[in-house]
Amino acid sequence: MSKMAASSGRALKSFVQGCCGCSSVILPSIARNVILQKPAVTVLARLVCTSSTLQRKNIAAAGPEKYTQEFIKKQIEEFNIGKRHLANMMGEDPETFTQEGIDRAIAYLFPSGLFEKRARPVMKHPDEIFPKQRAVQWGEDGRPFHFLFYTGKQSYYSLMHCLRFIQLLERILALPYCSIEEEYIQRFRRALEVQSKKQKIEPLQYDENEVAFSIGEGRRKTATATATVRDNGSGNITVNGVDYLLYFPVLQDREQLMFPFQFLDRLGKHDMECKVTGGGRSAQAGAIRLATARALLSFITENEVESMRQAGLLTPDPRVKERQKPGQEGARRKFTWNKR
Amino acid sequence: VLPVRWTRYNPYYLEPEPSREVYRIPVTELTDEQKAAQELKAVRPIKATPSGLTSSVFSDPTVSKFVNMMMEDGDKVLARSIITQTFESMKRKQVEKYHKAPATEKEGIECNPYTIFHQALENCKPIIGLISIQKGGKYYQVPTPLTDSRRRFLAMKWLITECRDNKHRRTHMYEKLSQELLAAFMNEGNVIKRKHDMHKMAEANRAFAHYRWW
């Protein structure tokens, strides 16, 4: 009787799945013995073209059959009743009837000549027959039981959030005698390095007139620049022996040259001399900017170094020209699409 | 290779802040969010500032974006010169108006081209946009809210297309742009009309608003 209900339920589910463009909700937890009336009506009204092949395919796609808790409980009750019947039949005590007794009884009452041991009649506890399955995580309305179900890893996040795991670990490290477990806990911690300490600051050098100077190097795209920044100057900038006004006719490039000085408020206080090769107009300006910023590191305090880094003056720009790929005209542009 | 957006920078890198005022605020006057942001910035690497921006008072990120949008074939020199000429002509017109106006109205006339540009852009930004959604074989124009960057982009794009298409072939781009910007500052002109058309369409298509599922 339960098997009949199971098969009709499966057939209904396959009808529901086979119907294309159907907007009714598919409830995977349809209990075996309960068949909802409303979806059946809407489904059958729209049932137009489901072939038997489609049904068969969908049965396979549904996955292993799912058993509800009530079904398993019923099976256990039936098993226990059947065990007592068997004990009565064999003339043994129902209270102390073991699994070996059951096996012997079945072998005596249902003798089978089959060679395949697994094909012979068997009576075992339902837990051993029906495979252990994950209990369905959601109720009949489709709403999940656990509030963190949709994170995907509900037990992990509930551990982190409800038990306040991370706070617990931090608390442990704050207590006295924490050194016992400190090593274990530190394995889960990742050290965040303070970025400003990664900057290499060259010491100041002094030339023959006791004037402090510093050298910096910078690169951008294909241009390389070496800049020498001298103290006690008046804001003259010389590029490859030429004044910067002549070398960079475009205002944007000159703004980029002045950027590090303007940021540090030292516009008219230093002299700069640089050599630059390679790249284009904008790339050379960017290379000189990086070189000046690096040279100026020797003249300033640590806080100013940190603010220069946060302004983006000390990072070399990694953007380069993207290579052309085979089968395309450029890096991204494809050839003209021909239908034939 | 799929058309995926990617950058040469590791996603771990943060955006730079080139303006100087942020670093002048003393530690005591920071809000909690700013303190948290500063602590985060202290441990993360930061990208390089692009070559269009500087820390000087004259560089404006909105104007930079506008220049980039107007640029064709990578010719930033030309785009930048057009913008400078636009600002110059706007200033000239406004100063002329200022000198001709009677004393009572003199204070109402705005002469700074940057404030005019910002105000005109604000006036051109649409509040609600339209999105094409396919439903049941037909495409419907569905009203939808827009993010700030999208609004700014639409306003700039409308300005540029307007100035490129609807002008006499002998007027220069900067003249037409300055006319449009001054008109937008006064809430007149074709770009404002286009914004109002968009709003009217959104209001008319209100019924389809539920087609949007996000």
PDB file of N, CA and C in Angstrom, chain B residues 35-116:
ATOM      1  N   LYS B  35      38.550  56.135  11.130  1.00  0.00           N
ATOM      2  CA  LYS B  35      39.663  55.475  11.826  1.00  0.00           C
ATOM      3  C   LYS B  35      39.831  54.058  11.328  1.00  0.00           C
ATOM      4  N   ALA B  36      38.666  53.362  11.178  1.00  0.00           N
ATOM      5  CA  ALA B  36      38.732  51.985  10.686  1.00  0.00           C
ATOM      6  C   ALA B  36      39.326  51.963   9.284  1.00  0.00           C
ATOM      7  N   ALA B  37      38.901  52.935   8.443  1.00  0.00           N
ATOM      8  CA  ALA B  37      39.426  52.991   7.074  1.00  0.00           C
ATOM      9  C   ALA B  37      40.931  53.243   7.076  1.00  0.00           C
ATOM     10  N   GLN B  38      41.375  54.112   7.986  1.00  0.00           N
ATOM     11  CA  GLN B  38      42.817  54.397   8.051  1.00  0.00           C
ATOM     12  C   GLN B  38      43.603  53.174   8.475  1.00  0.00           C
ATOM     13  N   GLU B  39      43.027  52.444   9.465  1.00  0.00           N
ATOM     14  CA  GLU B  39      43.737  51.241   9.917  1.00  0.00           C
ATOM     15  C   GLU B  39      43.837  50.232   8.802  1.00  0.00           C
ATOM     16  N   LEU B  40      42.733  50.121   8.016  1.00  0.00           N
ATOM     17  CA  LEU B  40      42.771  49.191   6.891  1.00  0.00           C
ATOM     18  C   LEU B  40      43.813  49.623   5.883  1.00  0.00           C
ATOM     19  N   LYS B  41      43.877  50.955   5.626  1.00  0.00           N
ATOM     20  CA  LYS B  41      44.826  51.437   4.620  1.00  0.00           C
ATOM     21  C   LYS B  41      46.263  51.210   5.058  1.00  0.00           C
ATOM     22  N   ALA B  42      46.487  51.179   6.386  1.00  0.00           N
ATOM     23  CA  ALA B  42      47.860  51.018   6.860  1.00  0.00           C
ATOM     24  C   ALA B  42      48.397  49.633   6.555  1.00  0.00           C
ATOM     25  N   VAL B  43      47.521  48.627   6.400  1.00  0.00           N
ATOM     26  CA  VAL B  43      48.019  47.279   6.176  1.00  0.00           C
ATOM     27  C   VAL B  43      47.874  46.804   4.738  1.00  0.00           C
ATOM     28  N   ARG B  44      47.148  47.551   3.917  1.00  0.00           N
ATOM     29  CA  ARG B  44      46.949  47.082   2.551  1.00  0.00           C
ATOM     30  C   ARG B  44      47.792  47.879   1.569  1.00  0.00           C
ATOM     31  N   PRO B  45      48.263  47.243   0.490  1.00  0.00           N
ATOM     32  CA  PRO B  45      48.949  48.028  -0.544  1.00  0.00           C
ATOM     33  C   PRO B  45      47.934  48.881  -1.311  1.00  0.00           C
ATOM     34  N   ILE B  46      48.439  49.944  -1.920  1.00  0.00           N
ATOM     35  CA  ILE B  46      47.559  50.930  -2.572  1.00  0.00           C
ATOM     36  C   ILE B  46      47.975  51.102  -4.030  1.00  0.00           C
ATOM     37  N   LYS B  47      46.989  51.281  -4.921  1.00  0.00           N
ATOM     38  CA  LYS B  47      47.299  51.443  -6.348  1.00  0.00           C
ATOM     39  C   LYS B  47      47.976  52.779  -6.602  1.00  0.00           C
ATOM     40  N   ALA B  48      48.606  52.894  -7.780  1.00  0.00           N
ATOM     41  CA  ALA B  48      49.235  54.163  -8.161  1.00  0.00           C
ATOM     42  C   ALA B  48      48.172  55.141  -8.654  1.00  0.00           C
ATOM     43  N   THR B  49      48.368  56.432  -8.398  1.00  0.00           N
ATOM     44  CA  THR B  49      47.424  57.451  -8.868  1.00  0.00           C
ATOM     45  C   THR B  49      47.512  57.546 -10.380  1.00  0.00           C
ATOM     46  N   PRO B  50      46.372  57.584 -11.084  1.00  0.00           N
ATOM     47  CA  PRO B  50      46.444  57.735 -12.547  1.00  0.00           C
ATOM     48  C   PRO B  50      46.990  59.097 -12.926  1.00  0.00           C
ATOM     49  N   SER B  51      47.473  59.201 -14.174  1.00  0.00           N
ATOM     50  CA  SER B  51      48.196  60.411 -14.563  1.00  0.00           C
ATOM     51  C   SER B  51      47.276  61.603 -14.803  1.00  0.00           C
ATOM     52  N   GLY B  52      45.940  61.395 -14.733  1.00  0.00           N
ATOM     53  CA  GLY B  52      45.060  62.536 -14.924  1.00  0.00           C
ATOM     54  C   GLY B  52      44.835  63.335 -13.653  1.00  0.00           C
ATOM     55  N   LEU B  53      45.197  62.751 -12.485  1.00  0.00           N
ATOM     56  CA  LEU B  53      44.883  63.408 -11.204  1.00  0.00           C
ATOM     57  C   LEU B  53      46.138  63.863 -10.496  1.00  0.00           C
ATOM     58  N   THR B  54      46.001  65.016  -9.804  1.00  0.00           N
ATOM     59  CA  THR B  54      47.097  65.471  -8.935  1.00  0.00           C
ATOM     60  C   THR B  54      46.494  65.938  -7.622  1.00  0.00           C
ATOM     61  N   SER B  55      47.366  66.338  -6.694  1.00  0.00           N
ATOM     62  CA  SER B  55      46.868  66.808  -5.417  1.00  0.00           C
ATOM     63  C   SER B  55      46.609  68.311  -5.457  1.00  0.00           C
ATOM     64  N   SER B  56      46.856  68.985  -6.588  1.00  0.00           N
ATOM     65  CA  SER B  56      46.701  70.436  -6.624  1.00  0.00           C
ATOM     66  C   SER B  56      45.230  70.819  -6.596  1.00  0.00           C
ATOM     67  N   VAL B  57      44.968  72.077  -6.232  1.00  0.00           N
ATOM     68  CA  VAL B  57      43.578  72.543  -6.135  1.00  0.00           C
ATOM     69  C   VAL B  57      42.923  72.664  -7.498  1.00  0.00           C
ATOM     70  N   PHE B  58      43.726  72.688  -8.558  1.00  0.00           N
ATOM     71  CA  PHE B  58      43.159  72.882  -9.879  1.00  0.00           C
ATOM     72  C   PHE B  58      42.687  71.591 -10.530  1.00  0.00           C
ATOM     73  N   SER B  59      43.089  70.445  -9.982  1.00  0.00           N
ATOM     74  CA  SER B  59      42.662  69.210 -10.637  1.00  0.00           C
ATOM     75  C   SER B  59      41.350  68.756 -10.040  1.00  0.00           C
ATOM     76  N   ASP B  60      40.400  68.423 -10.891  1.00  0.00           N
ATOM     77  CA  ASP B  60      39.048  68.051 -10.481  1.00  0.00           C
ATOM     78  C   ASP B  60      38.737  66.670 -11.043  1.00  0.00           C
ATOM     79  N   PRO B  61      38.396  65.699 -10.190  1.00  0.00           N
ATOM     80  CA  PRO B  61      38.146  64.363 -10.739  1.00  0.00           C
ATOM     81  C   PRO B  61      36.959  64.303 -11.699  1.00  0.00           C
ATOM     82  N   THR B  62      35.906  65.150 -11.460  1.00  0.00           N
ATOM     83  CA  THR B  62      34.753  65.138 -12.378  1.00  0.00           C
ATOM     84  C   THR B  62      35.161  65.644 -13.749  1.00  0.00           C
ATOM     85  N   VAL B  63      35.934  66.736 -13.762  1.00  0.00           N
ATOM     86  CA  VAL B  63      36.393  67.296 -15.039  1.00  0.00           C
ATOM     87  C   VAL B  63      37.299  66.295 -15.745  1.00  0.00           C
ATOM     88  N   SER B  64      38.117  65.563 -14.956  1.00  0.00           N
ATOM     89  CA  SER B  64      38.991  64.529 -15.520  1.00  0.00           C
ATOM     90  C   SER B  64      38.176  63.460 -16.237  1.00  0.00           C
ATOM     91  N   LYS B  65      37.078  63.012 -15.547  1.00  0.00           N
ATOM     92  CA  LYS B  65      36.227  61.988 -16.154  1.00  0.00           C
ATOM     93  C   LYS B  65      35.608  62.512 -17.441  1.00  0.00           C
ATOM     94  N   PHE B  66      35.194  63.785 -17.422  1.00  0.00           N
ATOM     95  CA  PHE B  66      34.555  64.365 -18.590  1.00  0.00           C
ATOM     96  C   PHE B  66      35.533  64.427 -19.745  1.00  0.00           C
ATOM     97  N   VAL B  67      36.781  64.806 -19.458  1.00  0.00           N
ATOM     98  CA  VAL B  67      37.810  64.857 -20.495  1.00  0.00           C
ATOM     99  C   VAL B  67      38.026  63.477 -21.102  1.00  0.00           C
ATOM    100  N   ASN B  68      38.088  62.445 -20.223  1.00  0.00           N
ATOM    101  CA  ASN B  68      38.302  61.089 -20.729  1.00  0.00           C
ATOM    102  C   ASN B  68      37.144  60.639 -21.610  1.00  0.00           C
ATOM    103  N   MET B  69      35.920  61.046 -21.233  1.00  0.00           N
ATOM    104  CA  MET B  69      34.774  60.618 -22.032  1.00  0.00           C
ATOM    105  C   MET B  69      34.734  61.323 -23.367  1.00  0.00           C
ATOM    106  N   MET B  70      35.243  62.552 -23.405  1.00  0.00           N
ATOM    107  CA  MET B  70      35.200  63.280 -24.652  1.00  0.00           C
ATOM    108  C   MET B  70      36.351  62.904 -25.562  1.00  0.00           C
ATOM    109  N   MET B  71      37.362  62.193 -25.006  1.00  0.00           N
ATOM    110  CA  MET B  71      38.565  61.877 -25.768  1.00  0.00           C
ATOM    111  C   MET B  71      38.256  60.882 -26.876  1.00  0.00           C
ATOM    112  N   GLU B  72      38.850  61.121 -28.065  1.00  0.00           N
ATOM    113  CA  GLU B  72      38.677  60.176 -29.175  1.00  0.00           C
ATOM    114  C   GLU B  72      40.035  59.740 -29.661  1.00  0.00           C
ATOM    115  N   ASP B  73      40.189  58.417 -29.883  1.00  0.00           N
ATOM    116  CA  ASP B  73      41.451  57.846 -30.371  1.00  0.00           C
ATOM    117  C   ASP B  73      42.628  58.147 -29.442  1.00  0.00           C
ATOM    118  N   GLY B  74      42.345  58.343 -28.160  1.00  0.00           N
ATOM    119  CA  GLY B  74      43.445  58.543 -27.228  1.00  0.00           C
ATOM    120  C   GLY B  74      44.064  59.917 -27.262  1.00  0.00           C
ATOM    121  N   ASP B  75      43.391  60.891 -27.890  1.00  0.00           N
ATOM    122  CA  ASP B  75      43.963  62.228 -28.022  1.00  0.00           C
ATOM    123  C   ASP B  75      43.520  63.082 -26.845  1.00  0.00           C
ATOM    124  N   LYS B  76      44.208  62.923 -25.698  1.00  0.00           N
ATOM    125  CA  LYS B  76      43.768  63.650 -24.512  1.00  0.00           C
ATOM    126  C   LYS B  76      44.122  65.126 -24.613  1.00  0.00           C
ATOM    127  N   VAL B  77      45.199  65.435 -25.367  1.00  0.00           N
ATOM    128  CA  VAL B  77      45.626  66.839 -25.506  1.00  0.00           C
ATOM    129  C   VAL B  77      44.485  67.660 -26.109  1.00  0.00           C
ATOM    130  N   LEU B  78      43.891  67.107 -27.189  1.00  0.00           N
ATOM    131  CA  LEU B  78      42.804  67.808 -27.866  1.00  0.00           C
ATOM    132  C   LEU B  78      41.595  67.955 -26.957  1.00  0.00           C
ATOM    133  N   ALA B  79      41.211  66.860 -26.270  1.00  0.00           N
ATOM    134  CA  ALA B  79      40.049  66.906 -25.389  1.00  0.00           C
ATOM    135  C   ALA B  79      40.268  67.938 -24.282  1.00  0.00           C
ATOM    136  N   ARG B  80      41.437  67.910 -23.687  1.00  0.00           N
ATOM    137  CA  ARG B  80      41.743  68.851 -22.604  1.00  0.00           C
ATOM    138  C   ARG B  80      41.707  70.296 -23.107  1.00  0.00           C
ATOM    139  N   SER B  81      42.207  70.515 -24.346  1.00  0.00           N
ATOM    140  CA  SER B  81      42.205  71.894 -24.864  1.00  0.00           C
ATOM    141  C   SER B  81      40.787  72.364 -25.135  1.00  0.00           C
ATOM    142  N   ILE B  82      39.919  71.439 -25.625  1.00  0.00           N
ATOM    143  CA  ILE B  82      38.515  71.820 -25.838  1.00  0.00           C
ATOM    144  C   ILE B  82      37.876  72.252 -24.525  1.00  0.00           C
ATOM    145  N   ILE B  83      38.128  71.469 -23.461  1.00  0.00           N
ATOM    146  CA  ILE B  83      37.532  71.805 -22.168  1.00  0.00           C
ATOM    147  C   ILE B  83      38.041  73.153 -21.669  1.00  0.00           C
ATOM    148  N   THR B  84      39.349  73.381 -21.814  1.00  0.00           N
ATOM    149  CA  THR B  84      39.895  74.672 -21.343  1.00  0.00           C
ATOM    150  C   THR B  84      39.262  75.822 -22.105  1.00  0.00           C
ATOM    151  N   GLN B  85      39.122  75.656 -23.427  1.00  0.00           N
ATOM    152  CA  GLN B  85      38.497  76.718 -24.223  1.00  0.00           C
ATOM    153  C   GLN B  85      37.036  76.914 -23.824  1.00  0.00           C
ATOM    154  N   THR B  86      36.351  75.781 -23.507  1.00  0.00           N
ATOM    155  CA  THR B  86      34.959  75.893 -23.061  1.00  0.00           C
ATOM    156  C   THR B  86      34.868  76.744 -21.806  1.00  0.00           C
ATOM    157  N   PHE B  87      35.720  76.421 -20.821  1.00  0.00           N
ATOM    158  CA  PHE B  87      35.674  77.164 -19.559  1.00  0.00           C
ATOM    159  C   PHE B  87      35.991  78.634 -19.796  1.00  0.00           C
ATOM    160  N   GLU B  88      36.960  78.871 -20.713  1.00  0.00           N
ATOM    161  CA  GLU B  88      37.330  80.257 -20.970  1.00  0.00           C
ATOM    162  C   GLU B  88      36.153  81.013 -21.579  1.00  0.00           C
ATOM    163  N   SER B  89      35.475  80.392 -22.563  1.00  0.00           N
ATOM    164  CA  SER B  89      34.365  81.099 -23.216  1.00  0.00           C
ATOM    165  C   SER B  89      33.216  81.293 -22.247  1.00  0.00           C
ATOM    166  N   MET B  90      32.976  80.274 -21.342  1.00  0.00           N
ATOM    167  CA  MET B  90      31.910  80.430 -20.337  1.00  0.00           C
ATOM    168  C   MET B  90      32.218  81.611 -19.446  1.00  0.00           C
ATOM    169  N   LYS B  91      33.477  81.696 -19.021  1.00  0.00           N
ATOM    170  CA  LYS B  91      33.865  82.785 -18.134  1.00  0.00           C
ATOM    171  C   LYS B  91      33.678  84.137 -18.815  1.00  0.00           C
ATOM    172  N   ARG B  92      34.063  84.187 -20.086  1.00  0.00           N
ATOM    173  CA  ARG B  92      33.923  85.453 -20.807  1.00  0.00           C
ATOM    174  C   ARG B  92      32.464  85.878 -20.883  1.00  0.00           C
ATOM    175  N   LYS B  93      31.601  84.917 -21.247  1.00  0.00           N
ATOM    176  CA  LYS B  93      30.173  85.261 -21.373  1.00  0.00           C
ATOM    177  C   LYS B  93      29.610  85.731 -20.044  1.00  0.00           C
ATOM    178  N   GLN B  94      29.964  85.008 -18.983  1.00  0.00           N
ATOM    179  CA  GLN B  94      29.413  85.368 -17.672  1.00  0.00           C
ATOM    180  C   GLN B  94      29.925  86.727 -17.210  1.00  0.00           C
ATOM    181  N   VAL B  95      31.196  87.008 -17.466  1.00  0.00           N
ATOM    182  CA  VAL B  95      31.758  88.307 -17.039  1.00  0.00           C
ATOM    183  C   VAL B  95      31.106  89.445 -17.821  1.00  0.00           C
ATOM    184  N   GLU B  96      30.846  89.169 -19.119  1.00  0.00           N
ATOM    185  CA  GLU B  96      30.155  90.179 -19.935  1.00  0.00           C
ATOM    186  C   GLU B  96      28.779  90.467 -19.345  1.00  0.00           C
ATOM    187  N   LYS B  97      28.070  89.374 -19.013  1.00  0.00           N
ATOM    188  CA  LYS B  97      26.743  89.522 -18.422  1.00  0.00           C
ATOM    189  C   LYS B  97      26.825  90.291 -17.097  1.00  0.00           C
ATOM    190  N   TYR B  98      27.882  89.976 -16.352  1.00  0.00           N
ATOM    191  CA  TYR B  98      28.047  90.622 -15.048  1.00  0.00           C
ATOM    192  C   TYR B  98      28.206  92.125 -15.186  1.00  0.00           C
ATOM    193  N   HIS B  99      29.039  92.521 -16.178  1.00  0.00           N
ATOM    194  CA  HIS B  99      29.265  93.976 -16.322  1.00  0.00           C
ATOM    195  C   HIS B  99      28.056  94.695 -16.865  1.00  0.00           C
ATOM    196  N   LYS B 100      27.234  93.986 -17.657  1.00  0.00           N
ATOM    197  CA  LYS B 100      26.063  94.661 -18.222  1.00  0.00           C
ATOM    198  C   LYS B 100      24.910  94.701 -17.241  1.00  0.00           C
ATOM    199  N   ALA B 101      24.930  93.853 -16.234  1.00  0.00           N
ATOM    200  CA  ALA B 101      23.752  93.767 -15.358  1.00  0.00           C
ATOM    201  C   ALA B 101      23.727  94.950 -14.396  1.00  0.00           C
ATOM    202  N   PRO B 102      22.506  95.355 -13.943  1.00  0.00           N
ATOM    203  CA  PRO B 102      22.423  96.420 -12.925  1.00  0.00           C
ATOM    204  C   PRO B 102      22.961  95.915 -11.593  1.00  0.00           C
ATOM    205  N   ALA B 103      23.182  96.826 -10.676  1.00  0.00           N
ATOM    206  CA  ALA B 103      23.886  96.477  -9.426  1.00  0.00           C
ATOM    207  C   ALA B 103      23.141  95.450  -8.590  1.00  0.00           C
ATOM    208  N   THR B 104      21.775  95.464  -8.663  1.00  0.00           N
ATOM    209  CA  THR B 104      21.002  94.523  -7.831  1.00  0.00           C
ATOM    210  C   THR B 104      21.241  93.070  -8.242  1.00  0.00           C
ATOM    211  N   GLU B 105      21.404  92.860  -9.563  1.00  0.00           N
ATOM    212  CA  GLU B 105      21.519  91.471 -10.028  1.00  0.00           C
ATOM    213  C   GLU B 105      22.939  90.969 -10.070  1.00  0.00           C
ATOM    214  N   LYS B 106      23.892  91.853  -9.756  1.00  0.00           N
ATOM    215  CA  LYS B 106      25.287  91.447  -9.962  1.00  0.00           C
ATOM    216  C   LYS B 106      25.691  90.263  -9.103  1.00  0.00           C
ATOM    217  N   GLU B 107      25.093  90.176  -7.885  1.00  0.00           N
ATOM    218  CA  GLU B 107      25.535  89.086  -7.018  1.00  0.00           C
ATOM    219  C   GLU B 107      24.969  87.744  -7.452  1.00  0.00           C
ATOM    220  N   GLY B 108      23.833  87.750  -8.207  1.00  0.00           N
ATOM    221  CA  GLY B 108      23.208  86.488  -8.602  1.00  0.00           C
ATOM    222  C   GLY B 108      23.934  85.779  -9.717  1.00  0.00           C
ATOM    223  N   ILE B 109      24.846  86.503 -10.438  1.00  0.00           N
ATOM    224  CA  ILE B 109      25.497  85.909 -11.604  1.00  0.00           C
ATOM    225  C   ILE B 109      26.742  85.156 -11.165  1.00  0.00           C
ATOM    226  N   GLU B 110      26.794  83.883 -11.557  1.00  0.00           N
ATOM    227  CA  GLU B 110      27.917  83.022 -11.183  1.00  0.00           C
ATOM    228  C   GLU B 110      28.982  83.107 -12.261  1.00  0.00           C
ATOM    229  N   CYS B 111      30.216  83.413 -11.851  1.00  0.00           N
ATOM    230  CA  CYS B 111      31.281  83.562 -12.846  1.00  0.00           C
ATOM    231  C   CYS B 111      32.265  82.402 -12.875  1.00  0.00           C
ATOM    232  N   ASN B 112      32.353  81.618 -11.817  1.00  0.00           N
ATOM    233  CA  ASN B 112      33.356  80.556 -11.759  1.00  0.00           C
ATOM    234  C   ASN B 112      32.937  79.409 -12.675  1.00  0.00           C
ATOM    235  N   PRO B 113      33.707  79.090 -13.748  1.00  0.00           N
ATOM    236  CA  PRO B 113      33.253  78.057 -14.688  1.00  0.00           C
ATOM    237  C   PRO B 113      33.157  76.670 -14.050  1.00  0.00           C
ATOM    238  N   TYR B 114      33.969  76.414 -13.000  1.00  0.00           N
ATOM    239  CA  TYR B 114      33.904  75.078 -12.393  1.00  0.00           C
ATOM    240  C   TYR B 114      32.592  74.873 -11.652  1.00  0.00           C
ATOM    241  N   THR B 115      32.138  75.914 -10.908  1.00  0.00           N
ATOM    242  CA  THR B 115      30.848  75.768 -10.214  1.00  0.00           C
ATOM    243  C   THR B 115      29.713  75.646 -11.215  1.00  0.00           C
ATOM    244  N   ILE B 116      29.816  76.418 -12.336  1.00  0.00           N
ATOM    245  CA  ILE B 116      28.774  76.302 -13.361  1.00  0.00           C
ATOM    246  C   ILE B 116      28.744  74.891 -13.923  1.00  0.00           C
TER     247      ILE B 116
END
